[in-house]
């Protein structure tokens, strides 16, 4: 077995580099070397550590311009290959398909950090390789959003580098006005679809019904992070503060994370949790097919019979979630309700979910469930005219309209009140600036 120099090798030890023929595997091949993605560490120190300190190695890595590389004659033209990992791919299979000797892989695996960095492959990962006649020259693999493994052949073995590619985060504010759709308005204001989803689901989804309540003329703004790498936009980051004016009513929220990490989430400027103790709707529904109505005529019997819940139309198989934390009081067949789950949430509150096609794995009487946990799937069992969820919310045995009852809040614990106020003030002040100006970069950090 050839010894592997963990610290890398002097430049002269590396094979000459030329713009090689490119071969297409599953994605377009990139000119790896020409792109300058070639890094070597300084000549090896005398003491070779058994473990690579990633930060140290990365810090010492310095880019070497292609022009500085040796120009000696070469035996074979290196070939650049970019491989996109497919489901069930292994590195052995990839090496074989490229025509690289499997002994090379065994050799690479003897370096502990390399082994860790190459053995776990996820579909969609990209590995770039160069080889000359099946002899591996370089291997690059993105390990995370900010770290790339770079291996290149050295005199005896391989030079290994972990290249850090940090993200730069800037804070941006944007304001949008809804003309036709929430997502279009967000996009026109420069927000990603992901940021709009966070606004609708995580932040305001508890107070605003995004399926029913959104109107033309509604406005929203957000103070949020944008991530860049090498000066190029990567993705939106966390939403730090946001405002939504829905039918003239203003909702405001701010992100808070306590220094000790114990409290994190979105809160109103007054410190009340945006997340409520109950979900407004316990599923992703297509429409409300029957509202809470104490004097409704029943669709099957034709008699006037109160509809003491809400019917949410959704395709059979749509997941149904526990509306709040609690204990399953009943899970089974229940007359006209069909397959039914009843959850006891304490303080006299129970919720009921009827007509399920089947139950969730954990839906058994006596079991504790968390808010949002899957308890069953939409169906049409019992007295039902089509697939829907019949949902009831009862307080001390009295049916309430789940669409309009005020849902209990959570609050910032008093010992975090000061920390919360100081953080919230800064972000809300920046959000106010955003509201005055359509879109503006507010700060970099
Ligand atoms: Zn119903």
GROMACS .gro file of C-alpha atoms and ligand atoms in nm:
model
  446
    1UNK     CA    1   0.000   0.000   0.000
    2UNK     CA    2   0.130   0.339  -0.096
    3UNK     CA    3   0.170   0.585   0.186
    4UNK     CA    4  -0.065   0.878   0.173
    5UNK     CA    5   0.058   1.222   0.252
    6UNK     CA    6  -0.225   1.387   0.443
    7UNK     CA    7  -0.068   1.725   0.426
    8UNK     CA    8  -0.052   1.739   0.054
    9UNK     CA    9   0.250   1.763  -0.168
   10UNK     CA   10   0.454   2.030  -0.339
   11UNK     CA   11   0.311   2.155  -0.663
   12UNK     CA   12   0.577   1.982  -0.870
   13UNK     CA   13   0.451   1.645  -0.754
   14UNK     CA   14   0.115   1.683  -0.915
   15UNK     CA   15   0.051   1.562  -1.265
   16UNK     CA   16   0.058   1.814  -1.542
   17UNK     CA   17  -0.276   1.955  -1.623
   18UNK     CA   18  -0.422   2.019  -1.959
   19UNK     CA   19  -0.764   2.097  -2.083
   20UNK     CA   20  -0.873   1.741  -2.144
   21UNK     CA   21  -1.142   1.580  -2.344
   22UNK     CA   22  -1.463   1.585  -2.154
   23UNK     CA   23  -1.695   1.299  -2.118
   24UNK     CA   24  -2.059   1.325  -2.040
   25UNK     CA   25  -2.194   1.084  -1.783
   26UNK     CA   26  -2.519   1.190  -1.630
   27UNK     CA   27  -2.472   1.563  -1.633
   28UNK     CA   28  -2.269   1.804  -1.835
   29UNK     CA   29  -1.898   1.777  -1.764
   30UNK     CA   30  -1.729   2.082  -1.623
   31UNK     CA   31  -1.376   2.190  -1.705
   32UNK     CA   32  -1.264   2.125  -1.350
   33UNK     CA   33  -0.908   2.244  -1.383
   34UNK     CA   34  -0.977   2.528  -1.620
   35UNK     CA   35  -1.223   2.659  -1.365
   36UNK     CA   36  -0.933   2.696  -1.125
   37UNK     CA   37  -1.077   2.460  -0.869
   38UNK     CA   38  -0.732   2.328  -0.799
   39UNK     CA   39  -0.595   2.378  -0.454
   40UNK     CA   40  -0.290   2.240  -0.285
   41UNK     CA   41  -0.157   2.298   0.061
   42UNK     CA   42   0.193   2.415   0.133
   43UNK     CA   43   0.473   2.156   0.135
   44UNK     CA   44   0.434   1.891   0.406
   45UNK     CA   45   0.557   1.954   0.756
   46UNK     CA   46   0.779   1.696   0.917
   47UNK     CA   47   0.525   1.580   1.169
   48UNK     CA   48   0.234   1.417   0.999
   49UNK     CA   49  -0.073   1.423   1.223
   50UNK     CA   50  -0.303   1.123   1.220
   51UNK     CA   51  -0.610   1.345   1.214
   52UNK     CA   52  -0.662   1.637   0.984
   53UNK     CA   53  -0.776   1.956   1.146
   54UNK     CA   54  -1.020   2.071   0.881
   55UNK     CA   55  -1.008   2.438   0.967
   56UNK     CA   56  -0.630   2.445   0.973
   57UNK     CA   57  -0.590   2.262   0.648
   58UNK     CA   58  -0.849   2.478   0.480
   59UNK     CA   59  -0.687   2.792   0.609
   60UNK     CA   60  -0.353   2.697   0.466
   61UNK     CA   61  -0.495   2.599   0.129
   62UNK     CA   62  -0.419   2.854  -0.136
   63UNK     CA   63  -0.550   2.867  -0.490
   64UNK     CA   64  -0.296   2.809  -0.762
   65UNK     CA   65  -0.365   2.961  -1.097
   66UNK     CA   66  -0.359   2.712  -1.384
   67UNK     CA   67  -0.078   2.910  -1.544
   68UNK     CA   68   0.147   2.840  -1.245
   69UNK     CA   69   0.115   2.465  -1.285
   70UNK     CA   70   0.397   2.274  -1.449
   71UNK     CA   71   0.380   2.241  -1.822
   72UNK     CA   72   0.585   1.925  -1.868
   73UNK     CA   73   0.489   1.673  -2.133
   74UNK     CA   74   0.232   1.421  -2.025
   75UNK     CA   75   0.169   1.058  -2.109
   76UNK     CA   76  -0.210   1.069  -2.136
   77UNK     CA   77  -0.464   1.346  -2.167
   78UNK     CA   78  -0.662   1.369  -1.845
   79UNK     CA   79  -1.034   1.337  -1.880
   80UNK     CA   80  -1.280   1.545  -1.679
   81UNK     CA   81  -1.596   1.376  -1.567
   82UNK     CA   82  -1.883   1.515  -1.366
   83UNK     CA   83  -2.108   1.256  -1.208
   84UNK     CA   84  -2.447   1.324  -1.056
   85UNK     CA   85  -2.518   1.058  -0.796
   86UNK     CA   86  -2.830   0.853  -0.865
   87UNK     CA   87  -3.041   0.658  -0.618
   88UNK     CA   88  -2.851   0.349  -0.494
   89UNK     CA   89  -2.525   0.463  -0.651
   90UNK     CA   90  -2.204   0.364  -0.478
   91UNK     CA   91  -1.860   0.507  -0.530
   92UNK     CA   92  -1.745   0.163  -0.650
   93UNK     CA   93  -2.008   0.169  -0.920
   94UNK     CA   94  -1.919   0.525  -1.020
   95UNK     CA   95  -1.546   0.447  -1.040
   96UNK     CA   96  -1.620   0.138  -1.247
   97UNK     CA   97  -1.843   0.332  -1.489
   98UNK     CA   98  -1.570   0.591  -1.537
   99UNK     CA   99  -1.307   0.321  -1.576
  100UNK     CA  100  -1.102   0.398  -1.267
  101UNK     CA  101  -0.920   0.115  -1.098
  102UNK     CA  102  -1.097   0.000  -0.780
  103UNK     CA  103  -0.764  -0.025  -0.596
  104UNK     CA  104  -0.758   0.356  -0.612
  105UNK     CA  105  -1.080   0.371  -0.418
  106UNK     CA  106  -0.945   0.133  -0.156
  107UNK     CA  107  -0.640   0.357  -0.127
  108UNK     CA  108  -0.851   0.671  -0.090
  109UNK     CA  109  -1.057   0.505   0.180
  110UNK     CA  110  -0.754   0.451   0.401
  111UNK     CA  111  -0.749   0.827   0.472
  112UNK     CA  112  -0.994   0.860   0.762
  113UNK     CA  113  -1.139   1.198   0.671
  114UNK     CA  114  -1.165   1.111   0.307
  115UNK     CA  115  -1.340   0.789   0.392
  116UNK     CA  116  -1.603   0.981   0.589
  117UNK     CA  117  -1.638   1.239   0.314
  118UNK     CA  118  -1.684   0.999   0.025
  119UNK     CA  119  -1.867   0.698   0.169
  120UNK     CA  120  -2.206   0.857   0.220
  121UNK     CA  121  -2.362   0.953  -0.111
  122UNK     CA  122  -2.695   1.121  -0.158
  123UNK     CA  123  -2.886   1.128  -0.486
  124UNK     CA  124  -2.814   1.459  -0.658
  125UNK     CA  125  -2.461   1.492  -0.510
  126UNK     CA  126  -2.207   1.596  -0.768
  127UNK     CA  127  -1.862   1.441  -0.787
  128UNK     CA  128  -1.606   1.570  -1.033
  129UNK     CA  129  -1.317   1.349  -1.132
  130UNK     CA  130  -1.021   1.372  -1.362
  131UNK     CA  131  -0.831   1.066  -1.468
  132UNK     CA  132  -0.575   0.969  -1.728
  133UNK     CA  133  -0.617   0.621  -1.867
  134UNK     CA  134  -0.808   0.515  -1.557
  135UNK     CA  135  -0.553   0.661  -1.316
  136UNK     CA  136  -0.732   0.902  -1.085
  137UNK     CA  137  -0.583   1.252  -1.089
  138UNK     CA  138  -0.831   1.459  -0.892
  139UNK     CA  139  -1.160   1.414  -0.713
  140UNK     CA  140  -1.378   1.700  -0.592
  141UNK     CA  141  -1.690   1.660  -0.391
  142UNK     CA  142  -1.911   1.916  -0.226
  143UNK     CA  143  -1.967   1.789   0.128
  144UNK     CA  144  -2.195   2.061   0.247
  145UNK     CA  145  -2.315   2.405   0.146
  146UNK     CA  146  -1.983   2.545   0.269
  147UNK     CA  147  -1.725   2.267   0.244
  148UNK     CA  148  -1.568   2.092  -0.055
  149UNK     CA  149  -1.337   1.791  -0.047
  150UNK     CA  150  -1.054   1.815  -0.297
  151UNK     CA  151  -0.822   1.522  -0.358
  152UNK     CA  152  -0.537   1.523  -0.607
  153UNK     CA  153  -0.264   1.278  -0.690
  154UNK     CA  154   0.074   1.348  -0.533
  155UNK     CA  155   0.411   1.173  -0.562
  156UNK     CA  156   0.319   0.902  -0.316
  157UNK     CA  157  -0.052   0.887  -0.277
  158UNK     CA  158  -0.289   1.177  -0.259
  159UNK     CA  159  -0.301   1.535  -0.143
  160UNK     CA  160  -0.619   1.601   0.049
  161UNK     CA  161  -0.779   1.938   0.110
  162UNK     CA  162  -1.102   2.054   0.261
  163UNK     CA  163  -1.190   2.387   0.107
  164UNK     CA  164  -1.413   2.617   0.302
  165UNK     CA  165  -1.649   2.825   0.101
  166UNK     CA  166  -1.836   3.034   0.355
  167UNK     CA  167  -2.176   3.186   0.300
  168UNK     CA  168  -2.217   3.559   0.323
  169UNK     CA  169  -2.548   3.664   0.471
  170UNK     CA  170  -2.714   3.996   0.409
  171UNK     CA  171  -3.037   4.123   0.555
  172UNK     CA  172  -3.290   4.256   0.308
  173UNK     CA  173  -3.631   4.408   0.340
  174UNK     CA  174  -3.910   4.378   0.082
  175UNK     CA  175  -4.271   4.479   0.061
  176UNK     CA  176  -4.536   4.330  -0.165
  177UNK     CA  177  -4.892   4.409  -0.264
  178UNK     CA  178  -5.122   4.128  -0.375
  179UNK     CA  179  -5.280   4.179  -0.716
  180UNK     CA  180  -5.358   3.825  -0.826
  181UNK     CA  181  -5.170   3.579  -0.607
  182UNK     CA  182  -4.963   3.565  -0.293
  183UNK     CA  183  -4.669   3.396  -0.467
  184UNK     CA  184  -4.664   3.635  -0.761
  185UNK     CA  185  -4.667   3.931  -0.526
  186UNK     CA  186  -4.379   3.782  -0.329
  187UNK     CA  187  -4.182   3.707  -0.643
  188UNK     CA  188  -4.233   4.056  -0.783
  189UNK     CA  189  -4.096   4.195  -0.456
  190UNK     CA  190  -3.788   3.974  -0.483
  191UNK     CA  191  -3.878   3.711  -0.224
  192UNK     CA  192  -3.820   3.342  -0.295
  193UNK     CA  193  -4.116   3.102  -0.295
  194UNK     CA  194  -3.959   2.947   0.015
  195UNK     CA  195  -3.978   3.278   0.204
  196UNK     CA  196  -4.342   3.325   0.103
  197UNK     CA  197  -4.414   2.971   0.228
  198UNK     CA  198  -4.259   3.054   0.564
  199UNK     CA  199  -4.479   3.364   0.590
  200UNK     CA  200  -4.792   3.167   0.503
  201UNK     CA  201  -4.724   2.848   0.697
  202UNK     CA  202  -4.493   2.919   0.986
  203UNK     CA  203  -4.563   3.281   1.070
  204UNK     CA  204  -4.913   3.399   0.977
  205UNK     CA  205  -5.083   3.066   0.901
  206UNK     CA  206  -5.227   3.067   1.252
  207UNK     CA  207  -5.402   3.401   1.221
  208UNK     CA  208  -5.482   3.419   0.851
  209UNK     CA  209  -5.653   3.148   0.650
  210UNK     CA  210  -5.444   3.163   0.331
  211UNK     CA  211  -5.695   2.951   0.139
  212UNK     CA  212  -5.993   3.174   0.212
  213UNK     CA  213  -5.901   3.513   0.355
  214UNK     CA  214  -5.647   3.658   0.109
  215UNK     CA  215  -5.777   3.957  -0.089
  216UNK     CA  216  -5.650   4.175  -0.369
  217UNK     CA  217  -5.488   4.477  -0.207
  218UNK     CA  218  -5.352   4.283   0.091
  219UNK     CA  219  -4.993   4.383   0.159
  220UNK     CA  220  -4.703   4.213   0.329
  221UNK     CA  221  -4.343   4.288   0.407
  222UNK     CA  222  -4.052   4.086   0.536
  223UNK     CA  223  -3.709   4.146   0.676
  224UNK     CA  224  -3.512   3.838   0.581
  225UNK     CA  225  -3.167   3.699   0.517
  226UNK     CA  226  -3.024   3.631   0.173
  227UNK     CA  227  -2.729   3.394   0.141
  228UNK     CA  228  -2.448   3.440  -0.108
  229UNK     CA  229  -2.145   3.233  -0.197
  230UNK     CA  230  -1.858   3.384  -0.394
  231UNK     CA  231  -2.081   3.682  -0.458
  232UNK     CA  232  -2.358   3.470  -0.608
  233UNK     CA  233  -2.706   3.438  -0.461
  234UNK     CA  234  -2.766   3.092  -0.311
  235UNK     CA  235  -3.099   3.110  -0.129
  236UNK     CA  236  -3.309   3.313   0.111
  237UNK     CA  237  -3.235   3.251   0.478
  238UNK     CA  238  -3.437   3.314   0.791
  239UNK     CA  239  -3.725   3.559   0.801
  240UNK     CA  240  -3.640   3.794   1.091
  241UNK     CA  241  -3.953   4.005   1.103
  242UNK     CA  242  -4.269   4.032   0.895
  243UNK     CA  243  -4.595   4.214   0.858
  244UNK     CA  244  -4.915   4.109   0.684
  245UNK     CA  245  -5.207   4.343   0.625
  246UNK     CA  246  -5.505   4.120   0.555
  247UNK     CA  247  -5.837   4.288   0.475
  248UNK     CA  248  -5.720   4.597   0.662
  249UNK     CA  249  -5.599   4.408   0.968
  250UNK     CA  250  -5.229   4.424   1.048
  251UNK     CA  251  -5.044   4.122   1.183
  252UNK     CA  252  -4.681   4.157   1.286
  253UNK     CA  253  -4.424   3.899   1.388
  254UNK     CA  254  -4.062   3.885   1.488
  255UNK     CA  255  -3.814   3.598   1.512
  256UNK     CA  256  -3.666   3.538   1.855
  257UNK     CA  257  -3.398   3.297   1.968
  258UNK     CA  258  -3.278   3.328   2.327
  259UNK     CA  259  -2.902   3.322   2.387
  260UNK     CA  260  -2.935   2.990   2.572
  261UNK     CA  261  -3.136   2.843   2.283
  262UNK     CA  262  -3.428   2.746   2.507
  263UNK     CA  263  -3.681   2.972   2.333
  264UNK     CA  264  -3.698   3.006   1.957
  265UNK     CA  265  -3.979   3.089   1.721
  266UNK     CA  266  -4.199   3.368   1.591
  267UNK     CA  267  -4.371   3.605   1.830
  268UNK     CA  268  -4.591   3.911   1.812
  269UNK     CA  269  -4.419   4.241   1.911
  270UNK     CA  270  -4.588   4.193   2.251
  271UNK     CA  271  -4.423   3.852   2.298
  272UNK     CA  272  -4.714   3.621   2.225
  273UNK     CA  273  -4.633   3.312   2.019
  274UNK     CA  274  -4.746   3.313   1.658
  275UNK     CA  275  -4.787   2.939   1.694
  276UNK     CA  276  -5.114   2.862   1.866
  277UNK     CA  277  -5.200   2.565   2.082
  278UNK     CA  278  -5.425   2.440   1.798
  279UNK     CA  279  -5.399   2.420   1.421
  280UNK     CA  280  -5.670   2.618   1.249
  281UNK     CA  281  -5.723   2.331   1.006
  282UNK     CA  282  -5.584   1.981   1.071
  283UNK     CA  283  -5.504   1.907   0.705
  284UNK     CA  284  -5.411   2.059   0.369
  285UNK     CA  285  -5.756   2.090   0.220
  286UNK     CA  286  -5.882   2.187  -0.123
  287UNK     CA  287  -6.198   2.365  -0.001
  288UNK     CA  288  -6.446   2.378   0.284
  289UNK     CA  289  -6.739   2.171   0.163
  290UNK     CA  290  -6.964   2.235   0.461
  291UNK     CA  291  -6.931   2.505   0.724
  292UNK     CA  292  -7.020   2.494   1.090
  293UNK     CA  293  -7.396   2.550   1.078
  294UNK     CA  294  -7.645   2.482   1.355
  295UNK     CA  295  -7.948   2.476   1.117
  296UNK     CA  296  -7.818   2.284   0.818
  297UNK     CA  297  -8.024   2.037   0.617
  298UNK     CA  298  -7.838   1.707   0.620
  299UNK     CA  299  -7.727   1.601   0.268
  300UNK     CA  300  -7.829   1.235   0.317
  301UNK     CA  301  -8.132   1.235   0.545
  302UNK     CA  302  -8.271   1.567   0.419
  303UNK     CA  303  -8.371   1.657   0.774
  304UNK     CA  304  -8.265   1.981   0.940
  305UNK     CA  305  -7.976   1.874   1.147
  306UNK     CA  306  -7.706   2.089   1.295
  307UNK     CA  307  -7.366   2.055   1.135
  308UNK     CA  308  -7.149   2.080   1.439
  309UNK     CA  309  -6.814   2.068   1.269
  310UNK     CA  310  -6.643   2.171   0.948
  311UNK     CA  311  -6.613   1.952   0.641
  312UNK     CA  312  -6.288   1.990   0.456
  313UNK     CA  313  -6.292   1.842   0.105
  314UNK     CA  314  -5.963   1.676   0.015
  315UNK     CA  315  -5.859   1.375  -0.192
  316UNK     CA  316  -5.872   1.032  -0.028
  317UNK     CA  317  -5.541   0.964   0.141
  318UNK     CA  318  -5.464   1.328   0.235
  319UNK     CA  319  -5.282   1.322   0.572
  320UNK     CA  320  -5.473   1.443   0.878
  321UNK     CA  321  -5.277   1.595   1.168
  322UNK     CA  322  -5.348   1.624   1.539
  323UNK     CA  323  -5.471   1.983   1.585
  324UNK     CA  324  -5.291   2.016   1.917
  325UNK     CA  325  -5.088   1.825   2.174
  326UNK     CA  326  -5.298   1.570   2.360
  327UNK     CA  327  -5.389   1.209   2.428
  328UNK     CA  328  -5.588   0.989   2.190
  329UNK     CA  329  -5.914   0.915   2.367
  330UNK     CA  330  -6.067   0.704   2.089
  331UNK     CA  331  -5.953   0.554   1.759
  332UNK     CA  332  -6.193   0.321   1.578
  333UNK     CA  333  -6.526   0.291   1.396
  334UNK     CA  334  -6.803   0.513   1.526
  335UNK     CA  335  -7.142   0.477   1.343
  336UNK     CA  336  -7.207   0.748   1.082
  337UNK     CA  337  -6.868   0.903   1.162
  338UNK     CA  338  -6.692   0.599   1.014
  339UNK     CA  339  -6.325   0.566   1.109
  340UNK     CA  340  -6.281   0.827   1.380
  341UNK     CA  341  -6.013   0.964   1.610
  342UNK     CA  342  -6.093   1.175   1.919
  343UNK     CA  343  -5.811   1.361   2.097
  344UNK     CA  344  -5.832   1.493   2.454
  345UNK     CA  345  -5.622   1.811   2.482
  346UNK     CA  346  -5.683   1.879   2.852
  347UNK     CA  347  -5.868   2.179   2.997
  348UNK     CA  348  -6.192   2.026   2.867
  349UNK     CA  349  -6.098   2.057   2.498
  350UNK     CA  350  -6.144   1.762   2.261
  351UNK     CA  351  -6.117   1.739   1.882
  352UNK     CA  352  -6.280   1.479   1.656
  353UNK     CA  353  -6.176   1.362   1.308
  354UNK     CA  354  -6.423   1.149   1.108
  355UNK     CA  355  -6.465   0.949   0.782
  356UNK     CA  356  -6.095   0.850   0.766
  357UNK     CA  357  -5.994   0.596   0.501
  358UNK     CA  358  -5.733   0.461   0.744
  359UNK     CA  359  -5.558   0.546   1.067
  360UNK     CA  360  -5.205   0.668   1.121
  361UNK     CA  361  -4.957   0.414   1.258
  362UNK     CA  362  -4.961   0.562   1.608
  363UNK     CA  363  -5.337   0.619   1.632
  364UNK     CA  364  -5.422   0.404   1.932
  365UNK     CA  365  -5.633   0.490   2.235
  366UNK     CA  366  -5.426   0.624   2.525
  367UNK     CA  367  -5.131   0.738   2.316
  368UNK     CA  368  -4.988   1.091   2.352
  369UNK     CA  369  -4.968   1.290   2.028
  370UNK     CA  370  -4.797   1.613   1.939
  371UNK     CA  371  -4.947   1.894   1.735
  372UNK     CA  372  -4.904   1.824   1.366
  373UNK     CA  373  -4.851   1.450   1.414
  374UNK     CA  374  -5.012   1.228   1.149
  375UNK     CA  375  -5.321   1.054   1.291
  376UNK     CA  376  -5.500   0.930   0.979
  377UNK     CA  377  -5.595   0.986   0.615
  378UNK     CA  378  -5.895   1.147   0.447
  379UNK     CA  379  -6.161   0.901   0.332
  380UNK     CA  380  -6.535   0.853   0.301
  381UNK     CA  381  -6.618   0.589   0.564
  382UNK     CA  382  -6.950   0.608   0.755
  383UNK     CA  383  -7.233   0.837   0.639
  384UNK     CA  384  -7.040   1.040   0.387
  385UNK     CA  385  -7.111   1.156   0.032
  386UNK     CA  386  -6.748   1.187  -0.078
  387UNK     CA  387  -6.393   1.206   0.055
  388UNK     CA  388  -6.365   1.475   0.321
  389UNK     CA  389  -6.262   1.530   0.680
  390UNK     CA  390  -6.538   1.610   0.926
  391UNK     CA  391  -6.369   1.800   1.208
  392UNK     CA  392  -6.521   1.898   1.543
  393UNK     CA  393  -6.381   2.113   1.824
  394UNK     CA  394  -6.550   2.082   2.162
  395UNK     CA  395  -6.498   2.278   2.481
  396UNK     CA  396  -6.642   2.101   2.787
  397UNK     CA  397  -6.872   1.902   2.557
  398UNK     CA  398  -7.002   2.209   2.368
  399UNK     CA  399  -6.931   2.223   1.993
  400UNK     CA  400  -6.750   2.537   1.881
  401UNK     CA  401  -6.680   2.660   1.530
  402UNK     CA  402  -6.314   2.565   1.472
  403UNK     CA  403  -6.289   2.833   1.201
  404UNK     CA  404  -6.373   3.120   1.431
  405UNK     CA  405  -6.288   3.029   1.791
  406UNK     CA  406  -5.997   3.228   1.935
  407UNK     CA  407  -5.712   2.980   1.965
  408UNK     CA  408  -5.506   2.984   2.286
  409UNK     CA  409  -5.162   3.151   2.255
  410UNK     CA  410  -4.822   3.064   2.390
  411UNK     CA  411  -4.608   3.339   2.549
  412UNK     CA  412  -4.244   3.434   2.602
  413UNK     CA  413  -4.149   3.322   2.954
  414UNK     CA  414  -4.100   3.632   3.175
  415UNK     CA  415  -3.729   3.565   3.234
  416UNK     CA  416  -3.666   3.616   2.859
  417UNK     CA  417  -3.878   3.931   2.835
  418UNK     CA  418  -3.587   4.180   2.840
  419UNK     CA  419  -3.379   3.981   2.593
  420UNK     CA  420  -3.682   3.951   2.368
  421UNK     CA  421  -3.763   4.321   2.376
  422UNK     CA  422  -3.412   4.432   2.285
  423UNK     CA  423  -3.393   4.190   1.989
  424UNK     CA  424  -3.746   4.262   1.872
  425UNK     CA  425  -3.701   4.641   1.878
  426UNK     CA  426  -3.405   4.630   1.640
  427UNK     CA  427  -3.579   4.405   1.390
  428UNK     CA  428  -3.911   4.587   1.402
  429UNK     CA  429  -3.733   4.918   1.344
  430UNK     CA  430  -3.573   4.770   1.032
  431UNK     CA  431  -3.908   4.633   0.921
  432UNK     CA  432  -4.059   4.981   0.954
  433UNK     CA  433  -3.785   5.110   0.721
  434UNK     CA  434  -3.884   4.842   0.472
  435UNK     CA  435  -4.245   4.951   0.489
  436UNK     CA  436  -4.141   5.301   0.394
  437UNK     CA  437  -3.937   5.188   0.098
  438UNK     CA  438  -4.037   4.917  -0.152
  439UNK     CA  439  -3.717   4.711  -0.145
  440UNK     CA  440  -3.383   4.790   0.002
  441UNK     CA  441  -3.076   4.622   0.135
  442UNK     CA  442  -3.064   4.727   0.500
  443UNK     CA  443  -2.751   4.574   0.644
  444UNK     CA  444  -2.482   4.323   0.582
  445UNK     CA  445  -2.350   4.088   0.841
  446LIG    ZN1  446  -6.941   1.703   0.853
   0.00000   0.00000   0.00000
